[in-house]
Coordinates of C-alpha atoms and ligand atoms in Angstrom, one line a residue:
X116 CA -59.0 29.6 -39.1
X117 CA -56.5 31.4 -37.0
X118 CA -58.9 31.7 -34.6
X119 CA -59.4 28.1 -34.1
X120 CA -56.3 27.5 -34.2
X121 CA -55.2 29.4 -31.4
X122 CA -58.7 27.8 -29.5
X123 CA -56.9 24.6 -30.0
X124 CA -53.7 25.7 -28.5
X125 CA -55.4 27.4 -25.8
X126 CA -57.6 23.8 -25.1
X127 CA -54.1 22.0 -25.5
X128 CA -52.7 24.3 -22.9
X129 CA -55.2 23.8 -20.6
X130 CA -55.3 20.0 -21.3
X131 CA -51.9 19.9 -20.3
X132 CA -52.1 22.1 -17.6
X133 CA -55.1 20.5 -15.9
X134 CA -53.4 16.9 -16.4
X135 CA -50.5 18.5 -14.6
X136 CA -52.8 19.4 -12.0
X137 CA -54.7 16.2 -11.4
X138 CA -51.0 14.3 -11.4
X139 CA -50.1 16.3 -8.4
X140 CA -49.7 14.0 -5.0
X141 CA -53.1 14.1 -3.0
X142 CA -52.6 16.2 0.5
X143 CA -52.6 13.2 2.7
X144 CA -49.5 11.2 2.6
X145 CA -50.9 7.8 1.6
X146 CA -49.6 5.2 3.9
X147 CA -47.4 2.1 2.3
X148 CA -48.7 -0.8 1.2
X149 CA -52.1 -1.2 -0.3
X150 CA -55.1 1.4 0.8
X151 CA -56.1 0.1 4.1
X152 CA -58.9 1.7 5.5
X153 CA -58.5 1.2 9.0
X154 CA -55.0 2.1 9.0
X155 CA -56.4 5.7 7.6
X156 CA -58.9 5.9 10.2
X157 CA -56.3 5.2 12.9
X158 CA -53.9 7.5 11.8
X159 CA -57.0 10.3 12.1
X160 CA -57.6 9.2 15.4
X161 CA -60.9 9.7 17.4
X162 CA -62.2 6.7 15.5
X163 CA -61.9 3.8 17.8
X164 CA -66.0 2.6 17.8
X165 CA -65.9 3.1 13.8
X166 CA -63.2 0.8 13.5
X167 CA -64.3 -1.5 15.7
X168 CA -67.3 -2.0 13.9
X169 CA -65.6 -1.8 10.5
X170 CA -63.7 -4.8 12.1
X171 CA -66.3 -7.3 13.8
X172 CA -68.4 -6.4 10.6
X173 CA -65.7 -7.5 8.4
X174 CA -66.6 -4.1 6.1
X175 CA -63.0 -3.2 6.8
X176 CA -61.8 -6.2 4.4
X177 CA -65.1 -5.5 1.9
X178 CA -63.8 -2.1 1.7
X179 CA -60.0 -3.1 1.5
X180 CA -60.9 -6.0 -1.2
X181 CA -63.3 -3.4 -3.6
X182 CA -60.4 -0.9 -3.5
X183 CA -58.0 -3.6 -5.1
X184 CA -60.8 -4.3 -7.3
X185 CA -62.8 -1.4 -8.4
X186 CA -62.3 1.1 -10.6
X187 CA -65.2 3.5 -9.7
X188 CA -63.3 4.2 -6.4
X189 CA -65.2 4.4 -2.7
X190 CA -66.2 6.7 -0.3
X191 CA -66.5 6.2 3.3
X192 CA -68.1 8.4 5.8
X193 CA -66.6 8.0 9.1
X194 CA -68.2 9.5 12.4
X195 CA -65.8 10.0 15.5
X196 CA -66.3 8.1 18.6
X197 CA -68.4 11.3 20.1
X198 CA -71.1 10.8 17.3
X199 CA -71.2 7.0 18.6
X200 CA -71.3 8.0 21.8
X201 CA -74.2 10.4 21.7
X202 CA -76.4 7.7 20.3
X203 CA -78.9 6.7 22.5
X204 CA -77.8 4.6 24.8
X205 CA -78.5 0.9 23.7
X206 CA -78.9 1.8 20.3
X207 CA -75.8 -0.8 18.7
X208 CA -76.5 -3.3 21.5
X209 CA -80.4 -3.5 20.1
X210 CA -79.2 -4.2 16.6
X211 CA -78.9 -7.9 15.1
X212 CA -75.2 -8.6 13.4
X213 CA -77.2 -8.5 10.1
X214 CA -78.3 -4.6 11.0
X215 CA -74.9 -3.8 12.1
X216 CA -73.4 -4.8 8.6
X217 CA -76.0 -2.8 7.3
X218 CA -75.3 0.0 9.6
X219 CA -72.2 0.3 8.8
X220 CA -72.1 -0.4 4.9
X221 CA -74.5 2.3 4.8
X222 CA -71.4 4.6 5.7
X223 CA -69.8 3.7 2.5
X224 CA -70.6 4.5 -1.1
X225 CA -69.5 2.7 -4.0
X226 CA -67.9 5.1 -6.0
X227 CA -65.2 8.0 -5.0
X228 CA -67.1 11.2 -4.6
X229 CA -64.9 14.2 -4.7
X230 CA -65.8 17.3 -2.0
X231 CA -66.7 19.3 -4.9
X232 CA -68.5 16.3 -7.1
X233 CA -71.0 16.5 -4.0
X234 CA -72.8 19.2 -5.9
X235 CA -73.7 17.6 -9.1
X236 CA -74.5 14.0 -7.7
X237 CA -78.4 12.9 -8.0
X238 CA -80.3 12.2 -4.8
X239 CA -81.1 9.5 -3.5
X240 CA -77.4 8.0 -3.4
X241 CA -76.6 4.4 -3.4
X242 CA -74.6 2.9 -0.7
X243 CA -73.0 -0.3 -0.4
X244 CA -76.0 -1.2 2.5
X245 CA -78.3 -1.2 -1.0
X246 CA -81.7 0.2 -2.0
X247 CA -81.6 3.5 -1.9
X248 CA -85.5 3.6 -2.8
X249 CA -88.3 2.6 -1.7
X250 CA -87.5 4.0 2.0
X251 CA -85.3 1.7 2.5
X252 CA -81.8 3.2 2.6
X253 CA -81.9 6.5 1.2
X254 CA -79.1 8.7 1.7
X255 CA -79.7 12.4 0.2
X256 CA -76.9 15.4 -0.1
X257 CA -77.5 19.0 -0.1
X258 CA -74.9 21.8 -0.4
X259 CA -74.6 25.4 0.0
X260 CA -71.0 26.2 -1.5
X261 CA -68.5 23.7 0.0
X262 CA -71.1 23.0 2.5
X263 CA -72.2 19.3 2.5
X264 CA -75.1 18.3 4.5
X265 CA -76.7 14.3 4.6
X266 CA -80.1 13.4 5.4
X267 CA -80.6 9.9 5.8
X268 CA -84.7 10.6 6.8
X269 CA -83.7 9.9 10.5
X270 CA -80.4 12.1 11.1
X271 CA -79.3 15.6 9.6
X272 CA -75.7 15.7 9.5
X273 CA -72.8 17.6 8.0
X274 CA -69.5 16.8 6.3
X275 CA -67.1 18.5 8.6
X276 CA -63.8 17.6 7.5
X277 CA -61.9 15.3 4.6
X278 CA -59.9 13.0 6.2
X279 CA -58.2 11.3 3.4
X280 CA -58.5 11.7 -0.7
X281 CA -56.3 10.0 -3.4
X282 CA -58.5 10.1 -6.3
X283 CA -59.7 6.4 -5.5
X284 CA -60.9 6.5 -1.7
X285 CA -62.4 9.4 0.0
X286 CA -62.8 9.6 3.3
X287 CA -65.5 12.5 5.1
X288 CA -65.6 12.8 8.7
X289 CA -69.4 12.9 9.6
X290 CA -70.9 14.9 12.8
X291 CA -73.5 12.1 13.6
X292 CA -73.6 8.1 12.8
X293 CA -76.2 7.8 9.9
X294 CA -78.9 5.9 10.9
X295 CA -80.5 4.3 7.8
X296 CA -84.5 4.4 7.3
X297 CA -84.6 0.8 6.9
X298 CA -83.3 0.0 10.7
X299 CA -84.1 3.2 12.3
X300 CA -87.4 4.3 10.5
X301 CA -91.0 3.3 11.1
X302 CA -91.8 -0.5 10.8
X303 CA -93.9 -0.3 7.9
X304 CA -92.9 3.0 5.5
X305 CA -95.3 4.3 3.5
X306 CA -94.0 6.1 0.7
X307 CA -95.5 7.5 -1.9
X308 CA -95.1 4.9 -4.9
X309 CA -94.7 7.6 -7.6
X310 CA -92.3 9.1 -6.1
X311 CA -89.6 6.8 -5.3
X312 CA -89.7 5.9 -8.8
X313 CA -88.5 8.9 -10.3
X314 CA -85.6 9.0 -12.3
X315 CA -82.7 6.9 -10.9
X316 CA -79.1 8.7 -10.4
X317 CA -76.6 7.3 -12.5
X318 CA -74.3 6.6 -9.1
X319 CA -77.6 4.6 -7.5
X320 CA -77.2 2.4 -10.8
X321 CA -73.5 1.6 -10.4
X322 CA -72.0 -1.2 -9.7
X323 CA -72.6 -2.8 -6.3
X324 CA -70.4 -4.4 -4.2
X325 CA -69.2 -7.2 -6.7
X326 CA -65.3 -8.6 -6.0
X327 CA -64.2 -9.3 -9.8
X328 CA -60.8 -10.2 -9.8
X329 CA -58.5 -8.5 -11.2
X330 CA -55.2 -9.4 -12.6
X331 CA -51.7 -8.2 -12.8
X332 CA -52.0 -4.2 -12.2
X333 CA -53.6 -2.7 -9.1
X334 CA -57.3 -0.7 -9.3
X335 CA -54.6 2.2 -8.4
X336 CA -52.3 1.7 -11.4
X337 CA -55.3 0.6 -14.1
X338 CA -57.3 3.7 -12.8
X339 CA -54.2 6.0 -13.4
X340 CA -53.8 4.4 -16.8
X341 CA -57.3 4.5 -18.0
X342 CA -57.4 8.6 -16.9
X343 CA -53.8 9.0 -19.0
X344 CA -55.2 6.8 -21.6
X345 CA -58.5 9.1 -21.8
X346 CA -56.2 12.0 -21.7
X347 CA -54.2 11.0 -24.5
X348 CA -57.3 10.3 -26.7
X349 CA -58.9 13.8 -26.1
X350 CA -55.1 15.4 -27.2
X351 CA -55.2 12.9 -30.4
X352 CA -58.4 13.9 -31.1
X353 CA -57.5 17.7 -31.1
X354 CA -54.1 17.3 -33.1
X355 CA -56.4 16.1 -35.5
X356 CA -59.2 18.7 -35.6
X357 CA -56.0 21.3 -35.5
X358 CA -54.8 19.5 -38.5
X359 CA -57.7 19.4 -40.4
X360 CA -58.3 23.1 -39.8
Ligands
NAG208 C1 -54.8 -2.9 8.4 O1 -54.1 -2.0 9.0 C2 -54.6 -2.5 10.3 C3 -54.2 -1.8 11.5 O2 -53.1 -0.6 10.9 C4 -54.3 -4.2 10.5 O3 -54.2 -4.2 12.0 C5 -54.6 -4.7 9.0 O4 -54.0 -6.1 9.0 C6 -54.0 -3.8 8.0 N1 -54.8 -4.9 7.0 C7 -54.6 -5.4 5.7 C8 -55.1 -6.0 4.8 O5 -53.4 -5.4 5.6
NAG209 C1 -76.5 22.2 7.1 O1 -77.1 21.7 8.5 C2 -76.9 23.3 8.7 C3 -77.8 22.9 10.1 O2 -78.9 22.6 10.1 C4 -77.4 24.6 8.2 O3 -77.5 25.4 8.9 C5 -76.8 24.7 7.1 O4 -77.1 25.6 6.4 C6 -76.9 23.8 6.2 N1 -76.2 23.5 4.8 C7 -76.2 23.1 3.7 C8 -75.0 22.9 2.7 O5 -77.1 22.2 3.5
NAG210 C1 -84.3 12.6 -0.9 O1 -84.1 12.6 -2.3 C2 -85.6 12.3 -3.0 C3 -85.2 13.1 -4.5 O2 -84.9 14.3 -4.1 C4 -86.9 12.5 -2.6 O3 -87.9 11.6 -2.9 C5 -86.4 11.7 -1.2 O4 -87.6 11.8 -0.1 C6 -85.3 12.5 -0.1 N1 -84.9 11.5 0.9 C7 -84.8 12.0 2.2 C8 -84.9 11.0 3.2 O5 -84.8 13.3 2.3
NAG211 C1 -83.8 17.2 8.8 O1 -84.0 18.4 7.8 C2 -85.0 18.2 7.3 C3 -85.1 19.3 6.4 O2 -84.3 20.5 6.1 C4 -86.4 18.7 7.8 O3 -87.4 18.5 7.7 C5 -86.1 17.4 9.1 O4 -87.2 17.6 10.1 C6 -84.9 17.2 9.7 N1 -84.7 16.0 10.0 C7 -84.1 15.9 11.8 C8 -84.2 14.5 12.4 O5 -83.9 16.9 12.5
NAG212 C1 -55.3 -7.2 -4.4 O1 -55.6 -7.6 -5.8 C2 -54.4 -8.7 -6.6 C3 -55.0 -9.1 -7.9 O2 -56.2 -9.7 -7.9 C4 -54.0 -9.6 -5.6 O3 -53.0 -10.5 -6.1 C5 -53.3 -8.7 -4.4 O4 -53.2 -9.9 -3.6 C6 -54.8 -8.3 -3.6 N1 -54.0 -7.3 -2.7 C7 -55.0 -7.1 -1.0 C8 -54.5 -6.0 -0.7 O5 -56.4 -7.7 -1.3

């Protein structure tokens, strides 16, 4: 009995501690106003091509709107200018407008993934470009320690830097442009059908780019609120456990 109380007190203490830790401000100072992906990338520098493509495909508005309306957050993989300049010449120009949109959407995941969460995600990850299965837009990650590698079936690359993270939006620098199989793969991919129907990842089934309206508080505020509500619920559960001992 006494043991259990000590255990409960320790848990409460730890919970309090981790809640406090989670509430610390993000290392990168958030720009004032609503989260704005182009502003974040402009501040980081070296992303002019990616910014230009975000704007021309209007994926920047999509990202900003999704951030304002989503409670799962977003993850963006940003290739720097030298990644674009090392593409075979004419690569971008050979794409249709629709393919450019898909290429940029392929760099956006419809959920917030922290650096450490990459270790537990299941492949293939869903991107805003859509179908991660059937050889269309798979994006796989592998991790060793803190290192995160990405493969698309066309390119292998590394997450080289965390540019921004505020628990709703994570922006990572990747060394190469993520070329999706659907656009750059062989014209008629013939994946083993049994393999592609394997167990689905929870991420792959997450909400896609919906644009449901949220009224009142911003997504960031409601996210924080539900996080604290969750913490309060856990504390309440622990207290009732304690009382029942
Ligand atoms: C985001 O920032 C860019 C550049 O700083 C600016 O041109 C654009 O209007 C901003 N978008 C929104 C929705 O505030
Ligand atoms: C990532 O790829 C590099 C180069 O191919 C390799 O040396 C490294 O071990 C890989 N890391 C992970 C986490 O897979
Ligand atoms: C991604 O991972 C899935 C599941 O492990 C695998 O079936 C698929 O072949 C992988 N795709 C690529 C491009 O590595
Ligand atoms: C990417 O890595 C995989 C496994 O490590 C390898 O089989 C494949 O050939 C690599 N692809 C490229 C384009 O380097
Ligand atoms: C964010 O969403 C709210 C509520 O839907 C809306 O009033 C506001 O204009 C949106 N802000 C941006 C920058 O889209």
